[in-house]
Amino acid sequence: MYFAEGVEELFRSSSAAGFGAACGSSSEASVPKMQKGEGSEAQVTWEDQQNINKFGRLNNRFHELEDEIKVAKETNENLEDASNELILSDEDIVRFQIGEVFAHVPREEVENRLEKMKEDASKELERLEEEKESILAQMAELKKILYGKFKDSINLEED
C-alpha cells in the first residue's frame, strides 16, 4: 500500500471534529498526531489528510492506466498484424469481424476500416500515456509535500 495504513484508518474511522478523540488525546485540539522516526510527533491536518487521500486516488488511477495502456498496446499490435495479413492476402472479398459476426467485406473497405481503427487506437494510447505522465507529476509533487512534513513516518513507495 502507498500510504500509512494507520493514518488512513484513523481518518476513516473518525469525523473531522473527533480527530483528537480518535488519537486518544482528549486534552489536545482536534488534530491527530503522527509519530516521526525519532519519536517526535507531527500533526496531521485536514489538508494533509486530503493530500494523502488524493495521492491514494492518483495511485489507484495510475495502476488502472498501466492496465489500460497494456490493453491498448496489444490492440495496436493486433491491428498491425491484421493489416499485415491483409497485405499478404490476395482475395478481393475478406471476412471482417463486426461485433460477434463475420461479414464478407470488400478488401478496400477493410483496409480503410483497419487504417481508421489503427489511428483511433494510436490516439487512445497517446492519450493514456499523457494522462499517466500527468498523474506521475502530481504524485511526485504530493510526495515532496508529504515527505517534507512527515519524513520517514509515511511510506508512499510501492512495496
XYZ file of C-alpha atoms in Angstrom:
159
model
C 0.000 0.000 0.000
C 1.204 3.502 -0.774
C 0.357 5.448 2.346
C 0.418 4.829 6.063
C -2.451 2.498 6.829
C -2.709 3.739 10.408
C -3.277 7.306 9.289
C -5.816 6.206 6.706
C -7.695 4.114 9.268
C -7.585 6.941 11.791
C -9.268 9.363 9.410
C -11.669 6.821 8.017
C -12.951 5.903 11.486
C -13.342 9.424 12.863
C -15.106 12.590 11.860
C -13.364 15.917 11.296
C -14.426 17.160 14.729
C -13.372 13.987 16.516
C -9.786 13.577 15.344
C -8.306 14.240 18.786
C -10.542 11.678 20.424
C -9.638 9.118 17.783
C -5.985 9.598 18.673
C -6.657 9.042 22.345
C -5.814 12.661 23.089
C -8.641 14.336 24.946
C -6.700 17.404 26.149
C -5.249 18.230 22.715
C -7.008 20.109 19.934
C -8.972 18.007 17.478
C -5.924 17.334 15.306
C -4.232 13.912 15.450
C -0.515 13.463 15.808
C 1.676 11.159 13.815
C 4.849 9.572 15.150
C 8.047 10.503 13.355
C 11.086 8.270 13.125
C 12.964 9.798 16.098
C 9.948 9.789 18.404
C 8.801 13.358 17.780
C 5.260 13.968 16.637
C 3.864 15.732 13.588
C 0.286 16.919 13.499
C -1.838 15.618 10.665
C -4.034 18.447 9.440
C -7.158 18.208 7.335
C -5.103 19.401 4.357
C -2.505 16.688 4.975
C -5.213 14.040 5.007
C -6.672 15.435 1.792
C -3.212 15.197 0.201
C -2.829 11.599 1.410
C -6.270 10.722 0.036
C -5.524 12.437 -3.269
C -2.248 10.529 -3.524
C -4.134 7.275 -2.942
C -6.683 8.078 -5.649
C -3.914 9.054 -8.082
C -2.035 5.851 -7.284
C -5.151 3.769 -7.994
C -5.722 5.586 -11.291
C -2.042 5.120 -12.172
C -2.378 1.342 -11.809
C -5.626 1.338 -13.810
C -3.867 3.315 -16.543
C -0.996 0.834 -16.664
C -3.535 -1.930 -17.343
C -5.372 0.174 -19.942
C -2.073 1.019 -21.670
C -1.160 -2.659 -21.814
C -4.514 -3.459 -23.468
C -4.148 -0.524 -25.877
C -0.672 -1.697 -26.914
C -1.993 -5.206 -27.534
C -4.830 -3.753 -29.606
C -2.355 -1.749 -31.690
C -0.247 -4.854 -32.258
C -3.299 -6.907 -33.251
C -4.459 -4.251 -35.703
C -0.981 -4.072 -37.202
C -0.911 -7.866 -37.544
C -4.327 -7.830 -39.216
C -3.155 -5.145 -41.612
C -0.057 -7.194 -42.493
C -2.161 -10.309 -43.051
C -4.441 -8.334 -45.339
C -1.430 -7.249 -47.400
C -0.404 -10.889 -47.830
C -3.920 -11.929 -48.792
C -4.852 -11.966 -52.477
C -8.626 -12.153 -52.002
C -10.971 -9.395 -53.152
C -13.600 -10.207 -50.523
C -12.353 -10.596 -46.946
C -14.101 -11.898 -43.850
C -14.185 -9.000 -41.382
C -15.431 -9.302 -37.818
C -18.067 -6.766 -36.850
C -19.044 -7.321 -33.237
C -19.514 -11.069 -32.891
C -20.296 -11.687 -36.559
C -18.006 -12.155 -39.536
C -19.147 -10.370 -42.688
C -17.804 -10.593 -46.215
C -16.474 -7.128 -46.974
C -14.550 -5.819 -49.993
C -10.814 -5.671 -49.412
C -10.589 -1.907 -49.979
C -13.233 -1.221 -47.315
C -11.426 -3.498 -44.854
C -8.166 -1.652 -45.499
C -9.907 1.678 -44.840
C -11.528 0.379 -41.671
C -8.247 -1.052 -40.385
C -6.435 2.235 -41.008
C -9.154 4.150 -39.149
C -9.058 1.641 -36.282
C -5.243 1.908 -36.085
C -5.438 5.722 -35.973
C -8.060 5.623 -33.212
C -6.093 3.068 -31.213
C -2.889 5.111 -31.541
C -4.658 8.277 -30.391
C -6.140 6.432 -27.425
C -2.729 5.038 -26.463
C -1.204 8.506 -26.712
C -3.990 9.966 -24.545
C -3.453 7.260 -21.907
C 0.310 7.849 -21.880
C -0.226 11.615 -21.428
C -2.646 11.003 -18.551
C -0.117 8.646 -16.952
C 2.628 11.288 -17.158
C 0.297 13.899 -15.651
C -0.561 11.585 -12.763
C 3.105 10.791 -12.140
C 3.870 14.523 -11.962
C 1.021 15.123 -9.494
C 2.140 12.171 -7.375
C 5.732 13.469 -7.312
C 4.505 16.865 -6.098
C 2.403 15.267 -3.360
C 5.337 13.060 -2.325
C 7.502 16.147 -1.967
C 4.896 17.840 0.236
C 4.116 14.791 2.380
C 7.706 13.591 2.825
C 8.680 17.190 3.629
C 6.289 17.198 6.552
C 6.267 13.579 7.749
C 9.777 12.428 6.736
C 10.057 8.666 7.362
C 6.734 8.405 9.238
C 4.856 7.996 5.984
C 5.510 5.464 3.253
C 4.427 6.462 -0.240
C 6.541 3.935 -2.109
C 5.439 0.645 -3.661
C 6.136 -2.451 -1.597
